[in-house]
Amino acid sequence: MAFTPALVLGCVDASVQGGSGNGDEGSDFGVGEVSVGLVEINQGTRVDVAVDGVAIDPEARTSALYTGRDAWLGVHVEVSEDWAPRSLEARLSLATEFESWTLSQTRFVSTSADAEASVRVQDDPEGSFWFVLDAAAGQTDPGLRYAVELFEADGTPLAAAGSEGFEQAGFEAKTMGVELVVVPVRYAENEPGLDGGVLDDLLDGFYERNPITELEVTVHEPVEFDGNLFELGLLLPWLGELRASEGAAPQVYYHALIDVGEPTLGGLRGIAGIAGDQPGDDVDRVAATVLWSGNPGLSTVTFTHEMGHAQGLVHVECPGAAPDGVDGSYPHADGLIGARGVGLLRADIFAADGAYDYMSYCAPRWVSDFTWGRCAERIELLSSWPESPPPSAGLGERVLMGLITPQGRERWWWMPSAGPSSSASRAAGPDRLELVDVDDVRHELPSTRTWLSDERSQWIRVSVPAELAERGGTWTRVRGELRAPVSLGR
Ligand SMILES: [Zn+2]
């Protein structure tokens, strides 16, 4: 059945009904003017699709909209000063080439919707009309068109959102995939409990705050950590080795969950690498979150936060919590999210000034438009990589990695190279790695240093030609006068 835009067009000029000439005093029917001020589609963060009845071209919007992910469509009405409060119906018509839908909502309208507010009609009479678009039903398909109309409660047409009638919603069929391996860590006879919705909470919180259409999660068999875990960061080399030994593709994230018997380990709830955007930055696509059985809910935002680091994000400053290494390009004051957020699974709305970015340390935490955009870039890029890297990637090279803990302890291990890495564009760090090989020949290699997310631990990375790595010998880290033996393994 075809949709007829004319059905909508006919309503446009009916929006204005002057008060005085409109009959008897007993009824406010028709008094004042109402129009659709803003139409927004929200899949986690606000994207304006029409302002004052004028559609915004998908190319000119603040973010893409994604097919295969549910969406909320918000209709924010504006009323004139002489508006007589009364019930209105908002009708949303949706159409694809194959199907059409009409959704309707009626509520009492007393003032203009606060276009910045977080409320919706179910919670507050001053809220906006919100419609849920169901991805599974095809309501986020590419080519979906929409039209918004307002009616008096008796069905008299009032206003339409766009003078052209149906407009393109602008959903794009991009693959926004994240591949994630969750590794429960057995440590000191503890194992994190993932049942009873605990794991679901972690994953849902991550999904809701990221532009993901396909979240592919593998829950690993529990793995024993038998070292002395005096620093949470020690989990990352261990996890990196596991990741490498299992031949994970460069885009795959490994995330360890550990119950250390208390909410933090030395004040840390989580730690992660801060990954660049090259395949060979896979060493940083590791994270660990403390999942304490006493209160697993503490870990939900931490899990998303650490995934943020592993996706290349650093911290965002907020009042009373100013970590080092904050992102100076963050655009919103006080670390606020700056754009209304919608939690698709929790069915909740966050006002632009009602939550802080999840890369900050202030609560409540949601995703800003800025962080959403940064993760969108990263997710789109990693989704474009092949399932397994070409056999030539990283050939002829091995990576020697070192962790330096805040106490100055070192832990070294070998990684295969997954190809180019961001370290190639970094300035050399203060350390040189010296190899005295089995033939007593001395070689010196430069290294790079990067911080882990705790801003206290550091990675040292050395690219080693495969022939040198195979030859073997004695490795020493040299920094000025300092000569520290490099011992591989725990
Ligand atoms: Zn952090």
GROMACS .gro file of C-alpha atoms and ligand atoms in nm:
model
  491
    1MET     CA    1   0.000   0.000   0.000
    2ALA     CA    2   0.147   0.331  -0.104
    3PHE     CA    3   0.151   0.627   0.127
    4THR     CA    4   0.003   0.951   0.008
    5PRO     CA    5   0.199   1.255   0.117
    6ALA     CA    6  -0.097   1.470   0.014
    7LEU     CA    7  -0.272   1.346   0.320
    8VAL     CA    8  -0.017   1.536   0.524
    9LEU     CA    9   0.026   1.835   0.299
   10GLY     CA   10  -0.335   1.933   0.337
   11CYS     CA   11  -0.286   1.999   0.706
   12VAL     CA   12  -0.011   2.256   0.702
   13ASP     CA   13  -0.206   2.576   0.686
   14ALA     CA   14  -0.458   2.466   0.940
   15SER     CA   15  -0.218   2.532   1.226
   16VAL     CA   16  -0.331   2.886   1.299
   17GLN     CA   17  -0.664   2.943   1.461
   18GLY     CA   18  -0.703   3.284   1.618
   19GLY     CA   19  -0.855   3.294   1.963
   20SER     CA   20  -1.110   3.571   1.959
   21GLY     CA   21  -1.300   3.485   1.649
   22ASN     CA   22  -1.337   3.130   1.746
   23GLY     CA   23  -1.672   3.105   1.903
   24ASP     CA   24  -1.804   3.067   2.248
   25GLU     CA   25  -1.633   3.113   2.581
   26GLY     CA   26  -1.703   2.766   2.715
   27SER     CA   27  -1.437   2.605   2.497
   28ASP     CA   28  -1.069   2.669   2.447
   29PHE     CA   29  -1.079   2.468   2.132
   30GLY     CA   30  -0.869   2.630   1.861
   31VAL     CA   31  -0.724   2.907   2.082
   32GLY     CA   32  -0.357   2.987   2.017
   33GLU     CA   33  -0.109   2.845   1.774
   34VAL     CA   34   0.097   2.533   1.791
   35SER     CA   35   0.375   2.407   1.570
   36VAL     CA   36   0.640   2.140   1.571
   37GLY     CA   37   0.958   2.316   1.682
   38LEU     CA   38   1.200   2.028   1.667
   39VAL     CA   39   1.201   1.669   1.550
   40GLU     CA   40   1.487   1.464   1.687
   41ILE     CA   41   1.591   1.104   1.643
   42ASN     CA   42   1.790   0.962   1.930
   43GLN     CA   43   1.977   0.630   1.936
   44GLY     CA   44   2.188   0.725   2.237
   45THR     CA   45   2.254   1.091   2.163
   46ARG     CA   46   2.039   1.363   2.010
   47VAL     CA   47   2.035   1.412   1.632
   48ASP     CA   48   1.810   1.691   1.505
   49VAL     CA   49   1.630   1.593   1.186
   50ALA     CA   50   1.393   1.892   1.147
   51VAL     CA   51   1.391   2.238   1.303
   52ASP     CA   52   1.090   2.471   1.274
   53GLY     CA   53   0.939   2.251   1.010
   54VAL     CA   54   1.251   2.244   0.794
   55ALA     CA   55   1.414   1.908   0.743
   56ILE     CA   56   1.789   1.882   0.800
   57ASP     CA   57   1.972   1.698   0.528
   58PRO     CA   58   2.134   1.377   0.662
   59GLU     CA   59   2.473   1.508   0.543
   60ALA     CA   60   2.434   1.820   0.756
   61ARG     CA   61   2.346   1.644   1.082
   62THR     CA   62   2.561   1.612   1.391
   63SER     CA   63   2.573   1.232   1.367
   64ALA     CA   64   2.471   0.946   1.146
   65LEU     CA   65   2.164   0.736   1.225
   66TYR     CA   66   2.201   0.361   1.210
   67THR     CA   67   1.979   0.094   1.060
   68GLY     CA   68   1.948  -0.207   1.287
   69ARG     CA   69   1.944  -0.006   1.610
   70ASP     CA   70   1.619   0.103   1.775
   71ALA     CA   71   1.559   0.476   1.787
   72TRP     CA   72   1.342   0.725   1.971
   73LEU     CA   73   1.181   0.998   1.769
   74GLY     CA   74   1.098   1.308   1.973
   75VAL     CA   75   0.842   1.566   1.868
   76HIS     CA   76   0.886   1.892   2.057
   77VAL     CA   77   0.599   2.135   2.009
   78GLU     CA   78   0.592   2.513   2.044
   79VAL     CA   79   0.282   2.707   2.139
   80SER     CA   80   0.198   3.077   2.116
   81GLU     CA   81   0.154   3.305   2.417
   82ASP     CA   82  -0.223   3.295   2.392
   83TRP     CA   83  -0.226   2.917   2.388
   84ALA     CA   84  -0.519   2.765   2.570
   85PRO     CA   85  -0.391   2.445   2.734
   86ARG     CA   86  -0.564   2.137   2.601
   87SER     CA   87  -0.504   1.787   2.475
   88LEU     CA   88  -0.339   1.734   2.138
   89GLU     CA   89  -0.264   1.431   1.933
   90ALA     CA   90   0.071   1.386   1.760
   91ARG     CA   91   0.067   1.143   1.474
   92LEU     CA   92   0.383   0.994   1.329
   93SER     CA   93   0.358   0.835   0.988
   94LEU     CA   94   0.640   0.607   0.879
   95ALA     CA   95   0.688   0.454   0.537
   96THR     CA   96   0.939   0.240   0.358
   97GLU     CA   97   0.905   0.113   0.004
   98PHE     CA   98   0.723  -0.190   0.138
   99GLU     CA   99   0.546  -0.094   0.457
  100SER     CA  100   0.386   0.189   0.642
  101TRP     CA  101   0.288   0.259   0.999
  102THR     CA  102   0.093   0.526   1.181
  103LEU     CA  103   0.178   0.585   1.547
  104SER     CA  104  -0.026   0.817   1.763
  105GLN     CA  105   0.006   0.979   2.103
  106THR     CA  106  -0.227   1.217   2.282
  107ARG     CA  107  -0.130   1.438   2.572
  108PHE     CA  108  -0.216   1.758   2.748
  109VAL     CA  109  -0.013   2.050   2.613
  110SER     CA  110   0.010   2.354   2.840
  111THR     CA  111   0.337   2.517   2.733
  112SER     CA  112   0.605   2.482   2.473
  113ALA     CA  113   0.817   2.176   2.526
  114ASP     CA  114   1.150   2.257   2.680
  115ALA     CA  115   1.363   2.135   2.393
  116GLU     CA  116   1.653   2.073   2.632
  117ALA     CA  117   1.455   1.883   2.891
  118SER     CA  118   1.478   1.518   2.968
  119VAL     CA  119   1.112   1.454   3.032
  120ARG     CA  120   0.866   1.266   2.819
  121VAL     CA  121   0.494   1.257   2.815
  122GLN     CA  122   0.469   0.943   3.029
  123ASP     CA  123   0.657   1.118   3.311
  124ASP     CA  124   0.555   1.478   3.288
  125PRO     CA  125   0.272   1.670   3.122
  126GLU     CA  126   0.525   1.930   3.005
  127GLY     CA  127   0.728   1.670   2.825
  128SER     CA  128   0.758   1.597   2.457
  129PHE     CA  129   0.597   1.335   2.239
  130TRP     CA  130   0.831   1.037   2.203
  131PHE     CA  131   0.784   0.747   1.963
  132VAL     CA  132   0.991   0.430   1.965
  133LEU     CA  133   1.108   0.310   1.623
  134ASP     CA  134   1.150  -0.066   1.624
  135ALA     CA  135   1.454  -0.176   1.424
  136ALA     CA  136   1.337  -0.536   1.405
  137ALA     CA  137   1.011  -0.424   1.246
  138GLY     CA  138   1.198  -0.230   0.977
  139GLN     CA  139   1.134   0.113   1.124
  140THR     CA  140   1.502   0.212   1.099
  141ASP     CA  141   1.553   0.081   0.747
  142PRO     CA  142   1.740   0.292   0.493
  143GLY     CA  143   1.489   0.487   0.291
  144LEU     CA  144   1.248   0.521   0.583
  145ARG     CA  145   1.046   0.840   0.548
  146TYR     CA  146   0.848   1.006   0.821
  147ALA     CA  147   0.585   1.275   0.863
  148VAL     CA  148   0.464   1.442   1.181
  149GLU     CA  149   0.121   1.599   1.220
  150LEU     CA  150  -0.064   1.754   1.511
  151PHE     CA  151  -0.437   1.731   1.567
  152GLU     CA  152  -0.692   1.867   1.809
  153ALA     CA  153  -0.831   1.595   2.031
  154ASP     CA  154  -1.138   1.577   1.807
  155GLY     CA  155  -0.921   1.504   1.503
  156THR     CA  156  -0.910   1.855   1.354
  157PRO     CA  157  -0.574   1.890   1.177
  158LEU     CA  158  -0.333   2.149   1.320
  159ALA     CA  159   0.027   2.141   1.205
  160ALA     CA  160   0.274   1.932   1.013
  161ALA     CA  161   0.645   1.917   1.076
  162GLY     CA  162   0.768   1.961   0.721
  163SER     CA  163   0.601   2.145   0.439
  164GLU     CA  164   0.712   1.873   0.200
  165GLY     CA  165   0.517   1.610   0.389
  166PHE     CA  166   0.731   1.300   0.412
  167GLU     CA  167   1.099   1.350   0.482
  168GLN     CA  168   1.391   1.111   0.477
  169ALA     CA  169   1.473   0.990   0.826
  170GLY     CA  170   1.825   0.923   0.703
  171PHE     CA  171   1.906   0.586   0.859
  172GLU     CA  172   2.220   0.432   0.708
  173ALA     CA  173   2.288   0.061   0.671
  174LYS     CA  174   2.643   0.079   0.805
  175THR     CA  175   2.790  -0.213   0.991
  176MET     CA  176   2.885  -0.084   1.334
  177GLY     CA  177   3.022  -0.398   1.489
  178VAL     CA  178   3.219  -0.455   1.807
  179GLU     CA  179   3.383  -0.790   1.874
  180LEU     CA  180   3.442  -0.851   2.240
  181VAL     CA  181   3.581  -1.143   2.435
  182VAL     CA  182   3.490  -1.132   2.804
  183VAL     CA  183   3.740  -1.323   3.017
  184PRO     CA  184   3.633  -1.419   3.371
  185VAL     CA  185   3.950  -1.434   3.581
  186ARG     CA  186   3.988  -1.693   3.853
  187TYR     CA  187   4.206  -1.539   4.122
  188ALA     CA  188   4.270  -1.640   4.483
  189GLU     CA  189   3.988  -1.892   4.448
  190ASN     CA  190   3.742  -1.622   4.348
  191GLU     CA  191   3.558  -1.614   4.022
  192PRO     CA  192   3.334  -1.326   3.916
  193GLY     CA  193   2.965  -1.412   3.916
  194LEU     CA  194   2.816  -1.328   3.579
  195ASP     CA  195   2.473  -1.482   3.627
  196GLY     CA  196   2.152  -1.319   3.739
  197GLY     CA  197   2.179  -1.043   3.482
  198VAL     CA  198   2.523  -0.921   3.598
  199LEU     CA  199   2.693  -0.974   3.262
  200ASP     CA  200   2.386  -0.847   3.076
  201ASP     CA  201   2.401  -0.522   3.273
  202LEU     CA  202   2.763  -0.466   3.172
  203LEU     CA  203   2.698  -0.540   2.806
  204ASP     CA  204   2.369  -0.348   2.789
  205GLY     CA  205   2.531  -0.042   2.944
  206PHE     CA  206   2.809  -0.057   2.686
  207TYR     CA  207   2.569  -0.112   2.395
  208GLU     CA  208   2.339   0.172   2.497
  209ARG     CA  209   2.621   0.425   2.518
  210ASN     CA  210   2.790   0.330   2.191
  211PRO     CA  211   2.684   0.353   1.825
  212ILE     CA  212   2.677  -0.023   1.784
  213THR     CA  213   2.451  -0.224   1.556
  214GLU     CA  214   2.617  -0.561   1.612
  215LEU     CA  215   2.773  -0.650   1.946
  216GLU     CA  216   2.941  -0.986   1.913
  217VAL     CA  217   3.031  -1.119   2.256
  218THR     CA  218   3.219  -1.436   2.340
  219VAL     CA  219   3.234  -1.534   2.704
  220HIS     CA  220   3.566  -1.709   2.756
  221GLU     CA  221   3.615  -2.005   2.986
  222PRO     CA  222   3.741  -1.873   3.323
  223VAL     CA  223   4.120  -1.841   3.321
  224GLU     CA  224   4.338  -1.866   3.629
  225PHE     CA  225   4.568  -1.574   3.714
  226ASP     CA  226   4.831  -1.734   3.934
  227GLY     CA  227   5.064  -1.439   3.982
  228ASN     CA  228   5.066  -1.187   4.263
  229LEU     CA  229   4.820  -0.923   4.158
  230PHE     CA  230   4.950  -0.623   4.353
  231GLU     CA  231   4.853  -0.393   4.066
  232LEU     CA  232   4.544  -0.419   3.847
  233GLY     CA  233   4.761  -0.326   3.549
  234LEU     CA  234   4.937  -0.662   3.573
  235LEU     CA  235   4.625  -0.817   3.427
  236LEU     CA  236   4.682  -0.643   3.096
  237PRO     CA  237   5.009  -0.812   2.987
  238TRP     CA  238   4.855  -1.141   3.097
  239LEU     CA  239   4.543  -1.067   2.895
  240GLY     CA  240   4.747  -0.946   2.598
  241GLU     CA  241   4.936  -1.273   2.592
  242LEU     CA  242   4.611  -1.467   2.608
  243ARG     CA  243   4.474  -1.252   2.327
  244ALA     CA  244   4.782  -1.315   2.114
  245SER     CA  245   4.797  -1.688   2.190
  246GLU     CA  246   4.439  -1.724   2.069
  247GLY     CA  247   4.519  -1.547   1.742
  248ALA     CA  248   4.258  -1.277   1.793
  249ALA     CA  249   4.202  -1.050   1.495
  250PRO     CA  250   4.331  -0.692   1.545
  251GLN     CA  251   3.984  -0.544   1.598
  252VAL     CA  252   3.888  -0.782   1.880
  253TYR     CA  253   3.873  -0.647   2.236
  254TYR     CA  254   3.961  -0.864   2.534
  255HIS     CA  255   3.805  -0.755   2.862
  256ALA     CA  256   3.895  -0.931   3.187
  257LEU     CA  257   3.651  -0.939   3.479
  258ILE     CA  258   3.794  -1.007   3.822
  259ASP     CA  259   3.653  -1.030   4.173
  260VAL     CA  260   3.926  -0.921   4.414
  261GLY     CA  261   3.697  -0.946   4.719
  262GLU     CA  262   3.643  -0.569   4.741
  263PRO     CA  263   3.519  -0.287   4.519
  264THR     CA  264   3.864  -0.178   4.400
  265LEU     CA  265   4.220  -0.298   4.379
  266GLY     CA  266   4.436  -0.025   4.528
  267GLY     CA  267   4.171   0.233   4.442
  268LEU     CA  268   4.130   0.119   4.083
  269ARG     CA  269   3.801  -0.015   3.952
  270GLY     CA  270   3.934  -0.078   3.605
  271ILE     CA  271   4.225  -0.029   3.370
  272ALA     CA  272   4.277  -0.043   2.995
  273GLY     CA  273   4.510   0.039   2.713
  274ILE     CA  274   4.440   0.354   2.518
  275ALA     CA  275   4.437   0.217   2.167
  276GLY     CA  276   4.529   0.395   1.847
  277ASP     CA  277   4.350   0.334   1.522
  278GLN     CA  278   4.597   0.098   1.354
  279PRO     CA  279   4.576  -0.283   1.341
  280GLY     CA  280   4.908  -0.308   1.524
  281ASP     CA  281   4.761  -0.114   1.818
  282ASP     CA  282   4.585  -0.437   1.914
  283VAL     CA  283   4.812  -0.462   2.218
  284ASP     CA  284   4.602  -0.182   2.367
  285ARG     CA  285   4.266  -0.343   2.293
  286VAL     CA  286   4.266  -0.496   2.638
  287ALA     CA  287   4.080  -0.389   2.949
  288ALA     CA  288   4.004  -0.516   3.297
  289THR     CA  289   3.716  -0.434   3.529
  290VAL     CA  290   3.680  -0.524   3.895
  291LEU     CA  291   3.349  -0.704   3.936
  292TRP     CA  292   3.290  -0.731   4.308
  293SER     CA  293   3.022  -0.979   4.410
  294GLY     CA  294   2.931  -0.749   4.700
  295ASN     CA  295   2.798  -0.489   4.456
  296PRO     CA  296   2.832  -0.579   4.088
  297GLY     CA  297   2.630  -0.268   3.996
  298LEU     CA  298   2.939  -0.057   4.074
  299SER     CA  299   3.101  -0.202   3.764
  300THR     CA  300   2.843  -0.119   3.500
  301VAL     CA  301   2.973   0.224   3.406
  302THR     CA  302   3.333   0.119   3.472
  303PHE     CA  303   3.303  -0.150   3.207
  304THR     CA  304   3.186   0.108   2.949
  305HIS     CA  305   3.452   0.355   3.066
  306GLU     CA  306   3.734   0.103   3.021
  307MET     CA  307   3.599   0.007   2.679
  308GLY     CA  308   3.612   0.381   2.603
  309HIS     CA  309   3.986   0.382   2.679
  310ALA     CA  310   4.039   0.073   2.468
  311GLN     CA  311   3.862   0.262   2.190
  312GLY     CA  312   4.118   0.541   2.222
  313LEU     CA  313   3.944   0.780   2.462
  314VAL     CA  314   4.115   0.963   2.746
  315HIS     CA  315   3.949   1.124   3.048
  316VAL     CA  316   3.703   1.411   3.056
  317GLU     CA  317   3.732   1.668   3.334
  318CYS     CA  318   3.434   1.737   3.561
  319PRO     CA  319   3.384   1.941   3.881
  320GLY     CA  320   3.579   1.805   4.176
  321ALA     CA  321   3.737   1.530   3.970
  322ALA     CA  322   4.018   1.639   3.746
  323PRO     CA  323   4.227   1.346   3.638
  324ASP     CA  324   4.555   1.402   3.459
  325GLY     CA  325   4.562   1.355   3.088
  326VAL     CA  326   4.218   1.497   3.017
  327ASP     CA  327   4.093   1.554   2.665
  328GLY     CA  328   4.143   1.926   2.601
  329SER     CA  329   3.917   1.915   2.297
  330TYR     CA  330   3.612   1.807   2.496
  331PRO     CA  331   3.356   2.073   2.400
  332HIS     CA  332   3.112   2.088   2.693
  333ALA     CA  333   3.164   2.274   3.021
  334ASP     CA  334   3.207   2.069   3.340
  335GLY     CA  335   3.215   1.740   3.149
  336LEU     CA  336   2.838   1.751   3.089
  337ILE     CA  337   2.706   1.543   2.801
  338GLY     CA  338   2.590   1.854   2.615
  339ALA     CA  339   2.323   1.676   2.412
  340ARG     CA  340   2.017   1.489   2.529
  341GLY     CA  341   2.079   1.116   2.565
  342VAL     CA  342   1.839   0.826   2.539
  343GLY     CA  343   1.897   0.485   2.696
  344LEU     CA  344   1.728   0.252   2.452
  345LEU     CA  345   1.720  -0.049   2.683
  346ARG     CA  346   1.652   0.127   3.012
  347ALA     CA  347   1.394   0.350   2.838
  348ASP     CA  348   1.527   0.664   3.002
  349ILE     CA  349   1.623   1.015   2.895
  350PHE     CA  350   1.922   1.220   3.012
  351ALA     CA  351   1.909   1.599   2.980
  352ALA     CA  352   2.203   1.773   2.816
  353ASP     CA  353   2.298   1.920   3.154
  354GLY     CA  354   2.171   1.628   3.360
  355ALA     CA  355   2.458   1.382   3.318
  356TYR     CA  356   2.834   1.372   3.273
  357ASP     CA  357   3.030   1.202   3.000
  358TYR     CA  358   3.119   0.845   3.091
  359MET     CA  359   3.489   0.923   3.043
  360SER     CA  360   3.466   1.158   3.345
  361TYR     CA  361   3.454   1.060   3.712
  362CYS     CA  362   3.126   1.241   3.792
  363ALA     CA  363   2.785   1.075   3.820
  364PRO     CA  364   2.539   1.014   3.670
  365ARG     CA  365   2.726   0.922   3.357
  366TRP     CA  366   2.595   0.897   3.004
  367VAL     CA  367   2.747   0.945   2.660
  368SER     CA  368   2.806   1.292   2.516
  369ASP     CA  369   2.760   1.369   2.147
  370PHE     CA  370   3.139   1.417   2.137
  371THR     CA  371   3.226   1.075   2.275
  372TRP     CA  372   2.952   0.918   2.063
  373GLY     CA  373   3.112   1.068   1.752
  374ARG     CA  374   3.463   0.958   1.848
  375CYS     CA  375   3.348   0.602   1.910
  376ALA     CA  376   3.145   0.604   1.588
  377GLU     CA  377   3.462   0.676   1.391
  378ARG     CA  378   3.654   0.402   1.568
  379ILE     CA  379   3.376   0.142   1.544
  380GLU     CA  380   3.319   0.213   1.176
  381LEU     CA  381   3.691   0.183   1.105
  382LEU     CA  382   3.743  -0.141   1.296
  383SER     CA  383   3.427  -0.287   1.140
  384SER     CA  384   3.587  -0.237   0.800
  385TRP     CA  385   3.889  -0.454   0.883
  386PRO     CA  386   3.892  -0.813   0.755
  387GLU     CA  387   3.804  -1.092   0.996
  388SER     CA  388   4.165  -1.204   0.992
  389PRO     CA  389   4.457  -0.982   0.894
  390PRO     CA  390   4.630  -1.053   0.563
  391PRO     CA  391   4.908  -1.311   0.610
  392SER     CA  392   5.168  -1.051   0.516
  393ALA     CA  393   5.070  -0.816   0.802
  394GLY     CA  394   5.340  -0.793   1.063
  395LEU     CA  395   5.565  -1.033   0.878
  396GLY     CA  396   5.929  -0.993   0.962
  397GLU     CA  397   5.862  -0.820   1.291
  398ARG     CA  398   5.787  -0.909   1.652
  399VAL     CA  399   5.686  -0.675   1.930
  400LEU     CA  400   5.862  -0.673   2.265
  401MET     CA  401   5.628  -0.520   2.524
  402GLY     CA  402   5.706  -0.402   2.872
  403LEU     CA  403   5.477  -0.289   3.153
  404ILE     CA  404   5.623  -0.053   3.412
  405THR     CA  405   5.397  -0.042   3.716
  406PRO     CA  406   5.361   0.269   3.935
  407GLN     CA  407   5.600   0.100   4.181
  408GLY     CA  408   5.857   0.064   3.905
  409ARG     CA  409   5.822  -0.310   3.865
  410GLU     CA  410   5.860  -0.441   3.513
  411ARG     CA  411   5.695  -0.720   3.323
  412TRP     CA  412   5.803  -0.809   2.967
  413TRP     CA  413   5.652  -1.030   2.698
  414TRP     CA  414   5.653  -1.096   2.326
  415MET     CA  415   5.362  -1.026   2.091
  416PRO     CA  416   5.322  -1.107   1.725
  417SER     CA  417   5.292  -0.792   1.517
  418ALA     CA  418   4.949  -0.734   1.364
  419GLY     CA  419   5.086  -0.481   1.116
  420PRO     CA  420   5.130  -0.105   1.129
  421SER     CA  421   5.088   0.063   1.467
  422SER     CA  422   5.053   0.419   1.593
  423SER     CA  423   5.388   0.386   1.767
  424ALA     CA  424   5.556   0.442   1.430
  425SER     CA  425   5.438   0.803   1.440
  426ARG     CA  426   5.532   0.858   1.805
  427ALA     CA  427   5.855   1.013   1.916
  428ALA     CA  428   6.101   0.765   2.061
  429GLY     CA  429   6.074   0.728   2.437
  430PRO     CA  430   6.361   0.765   2.683
  431ASP     CA  431   6.443   0.393   2.679
  432ARG     CA  432   6.665   0.205   2.439
  433LEU     CA  433   6.654  -0.172   2.433
  434GLU     CA  434   6.989  -0.343   2.406
  435LEU     CA  435   7.031  -0.700   2.288
  436VAL     CA  436   7.360  -0.879   2.329
  437ASP     CA  437   7.294  -1.173   2.103
  438VAL     CA  438   7.420  -1.529   2.123
  439ASP     CA  439   7.724  -1.434   1.912
  440ASP     CA  440   7.801  -1.154   2.157
  441VAL     CA  441   7.702  -0.889   1.905
  442ARG     CA  442   7.538  -0.582   2.054
  443HIS     CA  443   7.219  -0.433   1.898
  444GLU     CA  444   7.026  -0.126   2.011
  445LEU     CA  445   6.662  -0.057   1.935
  446PRO     CA  446   6.447   0.248   2.008
  447SER     CA  447   6.118   0.219   2.196
  448THR     CA  448   5.804   0.419   2.259
  449ARG     CA  449   5.632   0.482   2.591
  450THR     CA  450   5.260   0.526   2.641
  451TRP     CA  451   5.038   0.556   2.945
  452LEU     CA  452   4.775   0.312   3.048
  453SER     CA  453   4.438   0.448   3.151
  454ASP     CA  454   4.534   0.475   3.519
  455GLU     CA  455   4.791   0.740   3.414
  456ARG     CA  456   5.044   0.575   3.643
  457SER     CA  457   5.140   0.261   3.454
  458GLN     CA  458   5.327   0.266   3.126
  459TRP     CA  459   5.372   0.044   2.826
  460ILE     CA  460   5.709   0.027   2.654
  461ARG     CA  461   5.689  -0.100   2.300
  462VAL     CA  462   5.982  -0.218   2.088
  463SER     CA  463   5.956  -0.334   1.728
  464VAL     CA  464   6.210  -0.610   1.681
  465PRO     CA  465   6.309  -0.756   1.341
  466ALA     CA  466   6.204  -1.122   1.346
  467GLU     CA  467   6.560  -1.243   1.283
  468LEU     CA  468   6.685  -1.062   1.594
  469ALA     CA  469   6.394  -1.187   1.800
  470GLU     CA  470   6.474  -1.543   1.694
  471ARG     CA  471   6.847  -1.512   1.749
  472GLY     CA  472   6.792  -1.443   2.118
  473GLY     CA  473   7.042  -1.331   2.377
  474THR     CA  474   7.029  -1.095   2.673
  475TRP     CA  475   6.800  -0.795   2.667
  476THR     CA  476   6.863  -0.485   2.877
  477ARG     CA  477   6.660  -0.166   2.909
  478VAL     CA  478   6.892   0.133   2.897
  479ARG     CA  479   6.785   0.478   3.008
  480GLY     CA  480   7.071   0.722   3.062
  481GLU     CA  481   7.286   0.563   3.328
  482LEU     CA  482   7.022   0.310   3.420
  483ARG     CA  483   7.060  -0.046   3.295
  484ALA     CA  484   6.770  -0.276   3.387
  485PRO     CA  485   6.768  -0.641   3.289
  486VAL     CA  486   6.467  -0.741   3.083
  487SER     CA  487   6.328  -1.063   3.217
  488LEU     CA  488   6.064  -1.224   3.008
  489GLY     CA  489   5.781  -1.399   3.187
  490ARG     CA  490   5.649  -1.344   3.534
  491ZN      ZN  491   3.974   0.593   3.308
   0.00000   0.00000   0.00000
